[in-house]
CSV table of C-alpha atoms and ligand atoms in Angstrom, one decimal:
chain,number,residue,atom,x,y,z
A,1,GLU,CA,33.8,52.6,-0.1
A,2,ALA,CA,32.2,49.1,1.2
A,3,LYS,CA,31.3,47.9,-2.6
A,4,ARG,CA,35.0,47.8,-3.0
A,5,ASN,CA,35.8,46.1,0.4
A,6,GLY,CA,33.2,43.8,-0.4
A,7,ARG,CA,34.6,42.9,-3.8
A,8,ASN,CA,38.2,42.5,-1.8
A,9,ARG,CA,36.7,40.1,0.4
A,10,HIS,CA,35.1,38.3,-2.0
A,11,GLU,CA,38.7,38.1,-4.1
A,12,HIS,CA,40.8,36.8,-0.4
A,13,PHE,CA,38.0,34.6,-0.7
A,14,THR,CA,38.0,33.4,-4.4
A,15,LEU,CA,42.3,33.7,-3.7
A,16,ALA,CA,41.9,31.3,-0.9
A,17,MET,CA,39.8,29.2,-2.6
A,18,ASP,CA,42.6,28.2,-4.9
A,19,ASP,CA,45.2,28.0,-2.3
A,20,VAL,CA,42.9,25.0,-1.0
A,21,ALA,CA,42.9,23.8,-4.0
A,22,ARG,CA,46.8,24.1,-4.6
A,23,SER,CA,47.8,22.5,-1.6
A,24,ARG,CA,45.5,20.0,-1.3
A,25,ARG,CA,47.0,18.8,-5.3
A,26,VAL,CA,50.0,19.2,-2.9
A,27,ILE,CA,48.9,16.7,-0.7
A,28,GLU,CA,47.6,14.5,-3.1
A,29,ASN,CA,51.0,14.4,-5.9
A,30,ASP,CA,53.2,14.0,-2.1
A,31,LEU,CA,51.5,11.0,-1.2
A,32,ARG,CA,51.3,9.2,-4.4
A,33,GLU,CA,54.9,9.4,-4.1
A,34,ALA,CA,54.8,8.8,0.1
A,35,ILE,CA,53.0,5.3,-0.7
A,36,SER,CA,56.5,4.7,-3.9
A,37,GLY,CA,58.5,6.0,-1.3
A,38,ARG,CA,57.6,4.1,2.0
A,39,GLN,CA,56.9,7.8,3.6
A,40,LEU,CA,53.9,5.4,5.3
A,41,LYS,CA,54.4,3.5,8.8
A,42,LEU,CA,52.5,1.8,10.8
A,43,TYR,CA,52.2,2.8,14.1
A,44,TYR,CA,51.2,-0.1,17.3
A,45,GLN,CA,49.1,0.9,20.2
A,46,PRO,CA,48.6,-1.6,23.0
A,47,ILE,CA,45.1,-3.1,23.8
A,48,THR,CA,45.0,-4.9,27.1
A,49,ASN,CA,42.6,-6.9,29.0
A,50,GLY,CA,41.2,-4.9,32.7
A,51,ASP,CA,42.9,-8.2,34.5
A,52,ASN,CA,46.2,-7.6,34.9
A,53,LYS,CA,46.8,-5.8,32.1
A,54,THR,CA,48.0,-8.2,29.6
A,55,ILE,CA,48.5,-6.7,26.5
A,56,ILE,CA,45.9,-8.7,23.7
A,57,GLY,CA,46.8,-6.8,20.7
A,58,TYR,CA,47.7,-4.1,18.8
A,59,GLU,CA,46.2,-1.2,17.1
A,60,ALA,CA,48.0,-0.2,13.6
A,61,LEU,CA,47.8,3.2,13.2
A,62,MET,CA,48.9,4.9,10.1
A,63,ARG,CA,52.0,7.6,10.5
A,64,TRP,CA,52.9,9.9,7.6
A,65,HIS,CA,56.9,10.8,7.9
A,66,HIS,CA,56.7,14.0,5.0
A,67,PRO,CA,60.3,14.5,3.5
A,68,ILE,CA,60.5,18.2,4.2
A,69,LYS,CA,56.7,18.2,6.2
A,70,GLY,CA,57.7,16.2,9.2
A,71,LEU,CA,55.0,14.0,10.4
A,72,ILE,CA,51.2,14.5,9.3
A,73,MET,CA,48.8,12.8,11.2
A,74,PRO,CA,45.7,10.3,9.3
A,75,ASN,CA,43.3,13.1,10.2
A,76,ASP,CA,45.0,15.2,7.8
A,77,PHE,CA,45.4,12.5,5.1
A,78,ILE,CA,43.2,9.0,5.5
A,79,PRO,CA,40.4,12.1,3.9
A,80,ILE,CA,43.0,13.3,1.1
A,81,ALA,CA,43.3,9.5,0.2
A,82,GLU,CA,39.3,9.1,0.6
A,83,GLU,CA,38.6,11.7,-1.9
A,84,THR,CA,41.1,10.6,-4.7
A,85,GLY,CA,40.9,6.8,-4.4
A,86,LEU,CA,44.6,6.5,-3.2
A,87,ILE,CA,42.7,5.1,-0.4
A,88,HIS,CA,42.8,1.4,-1.2
A,89,MET,CA,46.3,1.5,-1.8
A,90,LEU,CA,46.9,2.8,1.3
A,91,GLY,CA,44.8,0.6,3.0
A,92,ALA,CA,46.2,-2.5,1.6
A,93,PHE,CA,49.5,-1.3,2.5
A,94,ALA,CA,48.0,-1.1,5.8
A,95,LEU,CA,46.5,-4.8,5.6
A,96,TYR,CA,49.7,-6.2,4.2
A,97,ASP,CA,52.4,-4.4,6.5
A,98,ALA,CA,49.9,-5.1,9.4
A,99,CYS,CA,49.5,-8.7,9.1
A,100,ARG,CA,53.4,-9.7,7.9
A,101,GLU,CA,54.4,-7.6,11.1
A,102,ALA,CA,51.9,-9.4,13.9
A,103,ALA,CA,53.2,-12.7,11.9
A,104,SER,CA,56.9,-11.7,13.0
A,105,TRP,CA,56.0,-11.1,16.8
A,106,GLU,CA,56.6,-13.9,19.4
A,107,GLY,CA,52.7,-13.9,21.4
A,108,GLU,CA,49.7,-14.3,19.9
A,109,GLN,CA,48.4,-10.9,20.3
A,110,SER,CA,45.6,-9.6,17.6
A,111,VAL,CA,46.5,-7.3,15.1
A,112,SER,CA,43.4,-4.3,14.5
A,113,VAL,CA,43.8,-2.6,11.0
A,114,ASN,CA,41.2,0.6,10.6
A,115,LEU,CA,39.1,0.1,7.2
A,116,SER,CA,37.8,3.3,5.5
A,117,PRO,CA,33.5,2.5,4.3
A,118,LEU,CA,35.0,3.5,0.8
A,119,GLN,CA,37.1,0.4,1.1
A,120,PHE,CA,33.9,-1.1,1.1
A,121,LYS,CA,33.2,-0.1,-3.3
A,122,ASN,CA,35.8,-1.8,-3.8
A,123,SER,CA,34.9,-5.6,-5.3
A,124,SER,CA,38.8,-6.1,-4.5
A,125,LEU,CA,38.6,-6.0,-0.7
A,126,VAL,CA,37.9,-9.6,0.6
A,127,SER,CA,40.7,-10.6,-2.0
A,128,VAL,CA,43.3,-8.3,-0.8
A,129,VAL,CA,42.7,-9.5,3.2
A,130,GLU,CA,42.4,-12.4,2.0
A,131,GLY,CA,46.6,-11.6,0.0
A,132,ALA,CA,47.7,-9.9,3.3
A,133,LEU,CA,46.7,-13.3,5.7
A,134,GLN,CA,48.2,-15.6,3.2
A,135,GLU,CA,51.0,-13.7,2.0
A,136,SER,CA,52.2,-13.2,6.1
A,137,GLY,CA,51.0,-17.2,7.3
A,138,LEU,CA,49.3,-15.2,9.8
A,139,ASN,CA,45.9,-16.9,11.7
A,140,PRO,CA,43.1,-15.6,10.2
A,141,SER,CA,41.8,-15.0,13.7
A,142,ARG,CA,45.0,-12.5,14.2
A,143,LEU,CA,43.6,-9.9,12.2
A,144,GLU,CA,40.8,-7.6,13.2
A,145,VAL,CA,38.9,-5.3,11.5
A,146,GLU,CA,38.1,-1.5,12.6
A,147,ILE,CA,35.1,-0.2,10.6
A,148,THR,CA,32.9,2.7,11.8
A,149,GLU,CA,28.9,2.7,11.6
A,150,SER,CA,28.4,4.6,8.3
A,151,VAL,CA,29.7,1.6,6.5
A,152,LEU,CA,26.0,-0.3,7.7
A,153,LEU,CA,24.2,3.5,6.7
A,154,ASP,CA,24.6,2.8,3.0
A,155,ASP,CA,24.8,0.0,0.5
A,156,SER,CA,24.3,-1.4,3.8
A,157,LEU,CA,23.0,-5.0,2.3
A,158,GLY,CA,26.2,-4.8,0.0
A,159,ASN,CA,28.6,-4.5,2.3
A,160,ILE,CA,27.1,-6.7,5.1
A,161,ARG,CA,28.3,-9.6,2.6
A,162,THR,CA,31.1,-7.6,2.3
A,163,LEU,CA,31.4,-8.3,6.5
A,164,GLU,CA,30.8,-11.8,6.5
A,165,SER,CA,32.8,-12.8,3.6
A,166,LEU,CA,35.5,-11.4,5.7
A,167,LYS,CA,34.2,-13.0,9.2
A,168,ALA,CA,34.3,-16.6,6.9
A,169,LEU,CA,37.5,-16.0,6.4
A,170,GLY,CA,38.1,-16.4,10.3
A,171,VAL,CA,39.0,-12.6,11.1
A,172,GLN,CA,37.5,-10.6,14.2
A,173,ILE,CA,35.3,-7.6,13.1
A,174,ALA,CA,35.2,-4.2,15.6
A,175,LEU,CA,32.9,-1.2,15.3
A,176,ASP,CA,35.2,1.6,16.3
A,177,ASP,CA,34.3,5.2,17.5
A,178,PHE,CA,30.7,4.0,18.8
A,179,GLY,CA,28.6,6.2,19.8
A,180,THR,CA,29.2,8.9,17.8
A,181,GLY,CA,27.5,9.8,14.5
A,182,TYR,CA,24.5,8.5,13.3
A,183,SER,CA,24.6,5.7,16.7
A,184,SER,CA,22.2,3.8,17.1
A,185,LEU,CA,21.9,0.5,18.5
A,186,SER,CA,19.6,-2.3,15.8
A,187,TYR,CA,23.4,-1.7,13.9
A,188,LEU,CA,24.0,-4.1,16.2
A,189,ARG,CA,21.4,-6.5,14.9
A,190,SER,CA,23.0,-6.1,11.7
A,191,PHE,CA,26.0,-7.8,12.2
A,192,PRO,CA,27.5,-10.1,15.1
A,193,PHE,CA,30.4,-8.0,15.7
A,194,ASP,CA,32.7,-9.1,18.2
A,195,LYS,CA,34.0,-6.1,19.4
A,196,ILE,CA,32.5,-2.0,20.2
A,197,LYS,CA,35.1,0.4,20.4
A,198,ILE,CA,33.3,3.4,22.8
A,199,ASP,CA,34.3,6.4,21.1
A,200,LYS,CA,37.8,8.0,22.9
A,201,SER,CA,35.3,11.1,23.6
A,202,PHE,CA,32.8,9.7,25.7
A,203,ILE,CA,35.8,8.6,28.1
A,204,ASN,CA,37.0,11.8,28.0
A,205,ASP,CA,33.6,13.8,29.6
A,206,MET,CA,32.8,10.9,31.2
A,207,GLY,CA,34.4,12.4,34.6
A,208,ASP,CA,32.1,15.6,34.3
A,209,SER,CA,28.9,14.8,31.8
A,210,ARG,CA,26.8,12.1,33.6
A,211,GLU,CA,25.4,12.3,29.6
A,212,ALA,CA,28.7,10.7,29.0
A,213,LEU,CA,28.6,7.7,31.5
A,214,ALA,CA,24.9,6.8,30.8
A,215,ILE,CA,26.1,6.3,27.4
A,216,ILE,CA,28.7,4.3,28.2
A,217,ARG,CA,26.4,2.4,30.5
A,218,ALA,CA,24.2,1.7,28.1
A,219,ILE,CA,26.3,0.2,25.4
A,220,THR,CA,28.5,-2.0,28.4
A,221,GLY,CA,24.6,-2.7,29.6
A,222,MET,CA,23.6,-4.3,25.8
A,223,SER,CA,26.9,-6.0,25.4
A,224,ARG,CA,26.8,-8.5,28.6
A,225,SER,CA,23.3,-9.3,26.9
A,226,LEU,CA,24.4,-9.7,23.3
A,227,ASP,CA,28.1,-11.2,24.5
A,228,ILE,CA,29.7,-8.3,22.6
A,229,GLN,CA,33.1,-7.7,23.9
A,230,ILE,CA,33.5,-3.9,24.6
A,231,THR,CA,37.3,-1.9,24.7
A,232,ALA,CA,37.2,1.0,25.4
A,233,GLU,CA,39.5,4.3,23.4
A,234,GLY,CA,41.2,6.8,24.9
A,235,VAL,CA,41.9,5.7,28.5
A,236,GLU,CA,44.4,8.0,30.3
A,237,SER,CA,43.7,8.0,33.9
A,238,SER,CA,44.1,5.1,36.7
A,239,GLU,CA,40.6,6.7,37.7
A,240,GLN,CA,39.1,6.6,33.7
A,241,PHE,CA,40.2,2.8,33.7
A,242,ALA,CA,38.7,1.9,37.3
A,243,LYS,CA,35.0,3.8,36.3
A,244,LEU,CA,35.5,1.9,32.7
A,245,ARG,CA,36.1,-1.3,34.6
A,246,GLU,CA,33.7,-1.1,37.1
A,247,GLU,CA,31.0,0.0,34.6
A,248,GLY,CA,31.7,-3.8,32.9
A,249,CYS,CA,34.2,-2.9,30.0
A,250,THR,CA,36.7,-5.7,29.1
A,251,LEU,CA,39.6,-4.5,26.7
A,252,PHE,CA,41.2,-1.1,27.4
A,253,GLN,CA,43.8,1.4,25.2
A,254,GLY,CA,45.1,4.5,25.6
A,255,TYR,CA,48.0,6.9,26.7
A,256,LEU,CA,47.7,5.1,29.9
A,257,PHE,CA,48.5,2.4,28.4
A,258,GLY,CA,51.0,3.0,26.0
A,259,ARG,CA,50.9,5.6,22.7
A,260,PRO,CA,51.1,4.4,19.4
A,261,GLN,CA,54.9,3.2,18.4
A,262,PRO,CA,56.9,2.0,15.6
A,263,SER,CA,57.5,-1.3,16.0
A,264,GLU,CA,61.5,-1.4,16.5
A,265,LEU,CA,60.2,0.7,20.4
A,266,ARG,CA,57.0,-1.6,20.4
A,267,LEU,CA,59.6,-4.6,20.6
A,268,LYS,CA,61.8,-2.2,23.2
A,269,ALA,CA,58.7,-1.4,25.3
A,270,LEU,CA,58.4,-5.3,25.5
A,271,SER,CA,61.9,-6.1,26.6
B,301,LIG,P1,40.8,5.4,15.8
B,301,LIG,O1,41.1,4.8,14.6
B,301,LIG,O2,39.6,5.8,16.7
B,301,LIG,O3,42.0,5.8,16.7
B,301,LIG,C1,42.0,5.6,18.5
B,301,LIG,C2,43.2,7.1,18.0
B,301,LIG,O4,43.1,7.6,18.8
B,301,LIG,C3,44.5,6.5,17.1
B,301,LIG,O5,44.5,9.0,16.5
B,301,LIG,C4,45.4,7.2,18.8
B,301,LIG,O6,46.5,7.9,18.3
B,301,LIG,C5,44.5,8.2,19.8
B,301,LIG,N1,44.6,7.3,21.2
B,301,LIG,C6,44.7,6.2,21.4
B,301,LIG,N2,44.9,6.5,22.7
B,301,LIG,C7,45.1,7.7,23.4
B,301,LIG,C8,44.4,8.3,24.3
B,301,LIG,O7,44.6,8.4,25.7
B,301,LIG,N3,44.4,9.9,24.3
B,301,LIG,C9,43.9,11.2,23.1
B,301,LIG,N4,44.0,12.0,23.4
B,301,LIG,N5,44.4,9.8,22.2
B,301,LIG,C10,43.9,8.8,22.1
B,301,LIG,P2,45.2,8.6,15.4
B,301,LIG,O8,46.6,7.6,15.5
B,301,LIG,O9,45.6,9.7,15.2
B,301,LIG,O10,44.4,8.4,14.4
B,301,LIG,C11,43.5,8.4,13.8
B,301,LIG,C12,42.2,8.4,12.8
B,301,LIG,O11,42.5,7.8,11.6
B,301,LIG,C13,42.1,6.6,14.1
B,301,LIG,O12,41.0,7.0,14.6
B,301,LIG,C14,41.6,6.2,12.4
B,301,LIG,O13,40.1,6.4,12.3
B,301,LIG,C15,42.0,7.0,11.1
B,301,LIG,N6,43.5,6.1,11.1
B,301,LIG,C16,44.2,5.9,12.1
B,301,LIG,N7,45.3,4.7,10.3
B,301,LIG,C17,44.8,4.5,9.5
B,301,LIG,C18,44.7,3.2,8.9
B,301,LIG,O14,45.1,2.7,8.3
B,301,LIG,N8,44.0,3.2,7.7
B,301,LIG,C19,42.3,4.2,7.7
B,301,LIG,N9,40.9,3.7,6.9
B,301,LIG,N10,42.2,4.9,9.2
B,301,LIG,C20,43.2,5.1,9.4
B,302,LIG,MG1,40.0,2.7,15.4
B,303,LIG,MG1,38.6,4.3,17.6
B,304,LIG,MG1,38.3,7.5,17.2
């Protein structure tokens, strides 16, 4: 009996694995269609300065409007795009679309685009960025790319060269989700980042975790001497905002200031 149960469980497990693989393949095919069928859309979330809550820029965040499944969030499709190589197409779409969008704005706000570490494996990354800037006519200083620490981890020399080429175009470089993963302060010596974004988990925890607050303090303290701007992400309450200002954060992003919105709604919110 036990043996039979065991085998059953094993079969269930295999079936479940098949299901996972099958649904991945379905998503992969759907994602191919999404790119050509204009189902991918960038939403824009404001980034404000601390003094007068002026919007100094927007982060472009991708959304997938699936014809049947509805709204799909990036954490549910970016990993699949990365596994299947579709990330290069997706990434180029984000860069071109965000630059075009920002070039149409009245003001001089910047636009931030997330880059997957895998995009650094493609030798054409720099020319894709160049192409997006040229096609849109956007001043390069208004484009910011956000990378994560993992870009500095593997093949770091090649990737740092790529970052230097992007920098040479006049693009701003931000280190995203700082404090998570392998996080080492020594990364900050390997490249002159314009900005560091403190991961929202620290902002979320800072109210009741002394450790979270201590890490925020270490990051802001160091940034002062390195002359790097610090963005706090995931700011949801005015208490967090006040405390983060006190600690020396200079830029803020979070639901307190605005959620990611499609560009049509972004304009409505401004008027
Ligand atoms: P991220 O770059 O760290 O972006 C910030 C995430 O925090 C976004 O999630 C944003 O909607 C969310 N957020 C902002 N303010 C708040 C807040 O006050 N509270 C809470 N709970 N969340 C807040 P989203 O849009 O789901 O994106 C998740 C991640 O997916 C991004 O994290 C980024 O790593 C990735 N991603 C999004 N768009 C792209 C893209 O175009 N290309 C690539 N490669 N990755 C992308
Ligand atoms: Mg980001
Ligand atoms: Mg982030
Ligand atoms: Mg994050």
